[in-house]
Amino acid sequence: MPISLVQLSRLSARRSATRSTVLAASNKALNMSSANQPLATDFDPLFPPPKPVSSALAPKSWPGVSHESGTELSKLLRMDYDQFHCFFNKDGFHNHLSHHLFATYSFGASPKILKAAYDAHASYQRPNYPSPKPIDHTNWKDHLGDRDYYDSYLRFFTSQLKNEGISSVLEKYIFSKVANSEGPTLEGTTSAPSSMNPHMLNRYMSGLVHPMIHGGNGIEFGMIGSVAQGLAMGAVTAANSSALFPPDFFDFSAESDPLTSLAQISISSQETNEDHSVPSSKGKSSKSSPEVHSFTLVANMLKDPRLEAGKTCKQTSTAKYMDTLSSTGDVIREYAKQWSVNSIDQVEEKLEELCWLATIVYGLGGFRDGHRFRADFFLIHMVTSTLFVPSYLSQLSFPSQSALLRAQLSVILAYWVSRGRPQLPIVPYYNHTKNYMTFLPKALRDIHPSKDALPSGSADPSNIWPLIIESSLNHPEEHLIKAVRSLAHWARLYGTRERGYFDENRVHLSGVGELDGTLFERVALLSIKTLGWVREGEDAGSWDRVGLGWDHLWE
């Protein structure tokens, strides 16, 4: 496959500067005289020892985490916060350094692995630099979308988070009317034009959802420095998903209601079984609710000629998502509007829908019978971002919970259409993935167990997840371990879902009755097979970036 833009950029960065040069330039930039003060004294409260968010539906760290690995994680995150910009080049490619660290830490990586991951990313990062002027309450709208103001927005949101806390800042700067409609600034001043719409939820869900991912990591592990980075990244990201977030997307009528945390109501530890799986929602609201299931939405969209591959964007376009929103954003919005979240009692069920939806558009969208699996680089971000939805939900009032869930659905649908609206062949996919052994590398198939092994002499793995996780810890491609982490978490929550869990009388997607909780391990297995079992001796593979729904690409 041709080398990707990201790979070219990384190679260029490595050739042009050693890590020591990058760090020296970074320190020089941070020491330049400006109105901004040094960040060094802010580190301790920003990156304390990791403490996972209190939510039964949020991810949990695996055995292997230690005091030493947590200390190393905090130290490396502080270095990233202090030294690097959120974009590692002038084209706006995102800094994934902390994403890799959080994912590997959560799987029990040693400090040595964490440092290796840090070094791999630090070598091509762009040093942070002072912004032209500070950001405060009176001018926070003035420089949105301007990457030169990342440093000032970082300092502004850091201060806000330290003073007000995560929940208050998210509500105020991402989900409020002030942050998403025309009007004055938060303090009631009009230093910014009163007609200016900040489009903050739009920005936060744009940039291939990277601001939301970055902030989500911080929320999950209690690192407000990372939350501030995500908010600052969102502030300097272009609001390129406007078609998905028109004025009628928002309902601010309940904005003054007291904040009711999902951590206390719907995502409490009492909502899970003893094995940490989530009780089936089938029969709770699925049979009585008139709501349209997200699977039914995609089934109907698959029949819509307006959304055919080639009609929403050209396969050769390098801006498929933007082209798709420009040409058919209104159509996608009409479908997304059919999926509503009208009460807090629906939140847990709707969250589960998103986890399944993200998995099938990526996992099944990249599959055609008789062809190798194609791991789409853009759709994998739908998987890795959905992982953080429950962490956000634990911090938000219900109106904002509804907005986040509906925003995530909208983005998933839009990216799926932009990749050519690939088919979702459930039955052929399940037939193809029946025998897990065919996807294992030679090193894992060529095992000769003792005669004492149970069952006698069998080399078949009884649980595929430890093999996938251990190999992904050593993989250089950070998106793989992030994807594995999402899929493993959903397997923990929903792995006990039996065949027939989705009612074909309610959910009108071909083959949906075949889906069960093994979907997540099947998708994880094909993903690592495609990206390469590097720990076991295979070469690293690559993500697919050319598109999925165009027939000629499979010939």
Coordinates of C-alpha atoms in Angstrom, one line a residue, residues 145-352:
G145 CA -10.3 27.9 15.3
D146 CA -6.9 29.7 15.5
R147 CA -4.1 27.2 16.2
D148 CA -1.8 29.9 17.3
Y149 CA -4.0 30.3 20.4
Y150 CA -3.7 26.7 21.6
D151 CA -1.3 27.8 24.4
S152 CA -3.6 30.5 25.7
Y153 CA -6.7 28.3 25.5
L154 CA -4.8 25.6 27.4
R155 CA -4.0 28.0 30.2
F156 CA -7.5 29.4 30.2
F157 CA -9.2 26.0 30.5
T158 CA -6.6 24.8 33.0
S159 CA -7.5 27.7 35.3
Q160 CA -11.2 27.1 34.8
L161 CA -11.0 23.4 35.6
K162 CA -8.9 24.0 38.7
N163 CA -11.4 26.6 39.9
E164 CA -14.8 25.1 38.9
G165 CA -14.2 21.3 38.2
I166 CA -14.8 19.2 35.2
S167 CA -18.6 19.0 35.2
S168 CA -19.1 22.7 35.4
V169 CA -16.6 23.5 32.7
L170 CA -18.0 20.9 30.3
E171 CA -21.5 22.2 30.8
K172 CA -20.5 25.8 30.4
Y173 CA -18.0 25.6 27.5
I174 CA -19.2 22.6 25.4
F175 CA -22.9 22.1 26.0
S176 CA -24.5 25.4 27.1
K177 CA -26.5 27.8 25.0
V178 CA -23.7 30.3 25.3
A179 CA -21.3 27.9 23.8
N180 CA -23.5 26.8 20.9
S181 CA -25.7 29.7 19.8
E182 CA -25.5 33.4 19.0
G183 CA -25.3 35.7 22.0
P184 CA -23.0 37.4 24.5
T185 CA -20.0 35.9 26.3
L186 CA -20.3 34.0 29.5
E187 CA -19.7 37.1 31.6
G188 CA -22.3 39.1 29.7
T189 CA -19.8 41.3 27.9
T190 CA -19.8 41.8 24.1
S191 CA -16.1 42.0 23.3
A192 CA -16.8 39.3 20.8
P193 CA -19.5 40.1 18.3
S194 CA -22.9 39.3 19.8
S195 CA -23.9 37.4 16.7
M196 CA -20.9 35.0 16.9
N197 CA -21.8 31.3 17.5
P198 CA -18.9 29.5 19.1
H199 CA -20.1 26.1 17.8
M200 CA -18.2 24.4 20.7
L201 CA -19.9 21.0 20.6
N202 CA -19.4 21.1 16.8
R203 CA -15.7 21.8 17.3
Y204 CA -15.3 19.2 20.1
M205 CA -16.8 16.5 17.8
S206 CA -14.8 17.6 14.8
G207 CA -11.2 16.9 13.9
L208 CA -12.0 13.2 13.6
V209 CA -13.3 13.4 17.2
H210 CA -9.8 13.9 18.6
P211 CA -10.7 16.7 21.1
M212 CA -13.4 14.5 22.6
I213 CA -11.0 11.5 22.8
H214 CA -8.3 13.6 24.4
G215 CA -10.5 15.1 27.0
G216 CA -12.2 11.7 27.6
N217 CA -8.9 10.2 28.6
G218 CA -8.4 12.9 31.2
I219 CA -11.9 12.5 32.6
E220 CA -11.6 8.7 32.9
F221 CA -8.3 8.9 34.8
G222 CA -8.9 12.1 36.8
M223 CA -6.2 14.1 34.9
I224 CA -7.5 17.6 34.5
G225 CA -4.4 18.6 32.6
S226 CA -5.5 16.2 29.8
V227 CA -9.1 17.5 30.0
A228 CA -7.7 21.1 29.5
Q229 CA -5.7 19.9 26.5
G230 CA -8.8 18.4 25.0
L231 CA -10.8 21.5 25.5
A232 CA -8.0 23.7 24.1
M233 CA -7.7 21.4 21.1
G234 CA -11.4 21.7 20.6
A235 CA -11.3 25.5 20.8
V236 CA -8.7 25.7 18.0
T237 CA -10.3 23.1 15.8
A238 CA -12.5 24.2 12.9
A239 CA -16.2 23.7 13.3
N240 CA -16.5 21.4 10.3
S241 CA -19.5 19.4 11.3
S242 CA -22.1 22.2 11.1
A243 CA -24.5 20.2 9.0
L244 CA -24.9 17.8 11.9
F245 CA -25.5 20.4 14.6
P246 CA -28.0 23.0 13.2
P247 CA -30.0 25.1 15.8
D248 CA -32.7 22.4 16.1
F249 CA -30.1 19.9 17.4
F250 CA -30.1 21.7 20.7
D251 CA -32.7 21.9 23.4
F252 CA -31.8 24.4 26.1
S253 CA -35.2 24.5 27.7
A254 CA -34.0 22.2 30.6
E255 CA -30.7 23.8 31.0
S256 CA -31.4 25.3 34.4
D257 CA -32.3 21.9 35.9
P258 CA -30.0 20.7 38.7
L259 CA -27.2 18.5 37.5
T260 CA -28.1 14.9 37.9
S261 CA -25.0 12.7 37.5
L262 CA -25.3 9.4 35.8
A263 CA -22.8 8.1 38.2
Q264 CA -25.6 8.3 40.8
I265 CA -28.6 7.3 38.7
S266 CA -28.1 5.1 35.7
I267 CA -24.5 4.1 35.7
S268 CA -24.2 3.0 39.3
S269 CA -22.4 -0.1 40.3
Q270 CA -25.8 -1.7 41.1
E271 CA -26.7 -1.6 37.4
T272 CA -24.2 -4.4 36.5
N273 CA -24.2 -8.1 37.2
E274 CA -21.7 -9.7 39.6
D275 CA -19.4 -10.5 36.6
H276 CA -19.5 -6.8 35.6
S277 CA -21.6 -7.5 32.5
V278 CA -24.6 -5.2 31.9
P279 CA -28.1 -6.7 32.4
S280 CA -30.0 -7.1 29.1
S281 CA -32.2 -4.1 28.3
K282 CA -34.3 -6.3 26.1
G283 CA -37.8 -6.1 27.5
K284 CA -37.2 -2.9 29.5
S285 CA -37.9 -0.4 26.9
S286 CA -37.1 -2.0 23.6
K287 CA -40.5 -3.5 23.1
S288 CA -42.6 -0.6 24.3
S289 CA -40.5 2.3 23.0
P290 CA -41.5 3.8 19.7
E291 CA -37.9 5.0 19.2
V292 CA -36.1 4.0 16.0
H293 CA -33.1 1.7 16.7
S294 CA -29.8 2.9 15.2
F295 CA -29.5 -0.4 13.3
T296 CA -32.8 0.4 11.6
L297 CA -31.4 3.8 10.7
V298 CA -28.4 2.3 8.9
A299 CA -30.6 -0.3 7.2
N300 CA -32.8 2.4 5.8
M301 CA -29.7 4.5 4.8
L302 CA -28.3 1.5 2.9
K303 CA -31.4 1.6 0.7
D304 CA -31.3 5.4 0.1
P305 CA -29.9 6.2 -3.4
R306 CA -28.9 9.7 -2.3
L307 CA -26.2 8.1 -0.1
E308 CA -24.7 5.7 -2.6
A309 CA -20.9 5.6 -2.9
G310 CA -19.8 8.2 -5.4
K311 CA -22.9 10.4 -4.9
T312 CA -21.9 12.0 -1.5
C313 CA -18.2 12.4 -2.4
K314 CA -15.6 11.2 -4.9
Q315 CA -13.5 8.2 -4.0
T316 CA -10.4 10.2 -4.9
S317 CA -11.3 13.1 -2.6
T318 CA -8.9 13.7 0.3
A319 CA -11.8 15.4 2.2
K320 CA -14.5 12.8 2.0
Y321 CA -16.1 13.7 5.3
M322 CA -16.3 17.4 4.5
D323 CA -17.6 16.7 0.9
T324 CA -20.2 14.3 2.3
L325 CA -21.5 16.9 4.8
S326 CA -21.6 19.5 2.1
S327 CA -23.5 17.4 -0.4
T328 CA -25.8 15.3 1.9
G329 CA -25.3 16.6 5.4
D330 CA -29.0 17.5 5.5
V331 CA -30.0 13.9 4.5
I332 CA -27.8 12.4 7.3
R333 CA -29.2 14.9 9.8
E334 CA -32.8 13.8 8.9
Y335 CA -31.9 10.2 9.7
A336 CA -30.1 11.2 12.9
K337 CA -33.1 13.2 14.1
Q338 CA -35.1 10.0 14.2
W339 CA -32.9 8.7 17.0
S340 CA -33.8 10.6 20.2
V341 CA -32.8 10.4 23.9
N342 CA -35.8 11.8 25.7
S343 CA -35.3 10.7 29.3
I344 CA -32.5 9.6 31.6
D345 CA -34.1 6.1 31.7
Q346 CA -33.0 5.7 28.0
V347 CA -29.4 6.7 28.5
E348 CA -27.9 3.3 29.3
E349 CA -29.8 1.6 26.4
K350 CA -28.8 4.3 24.0
L351 CA -25.1 4.0 25.1
E352 CA -25.2 0.3 24.4

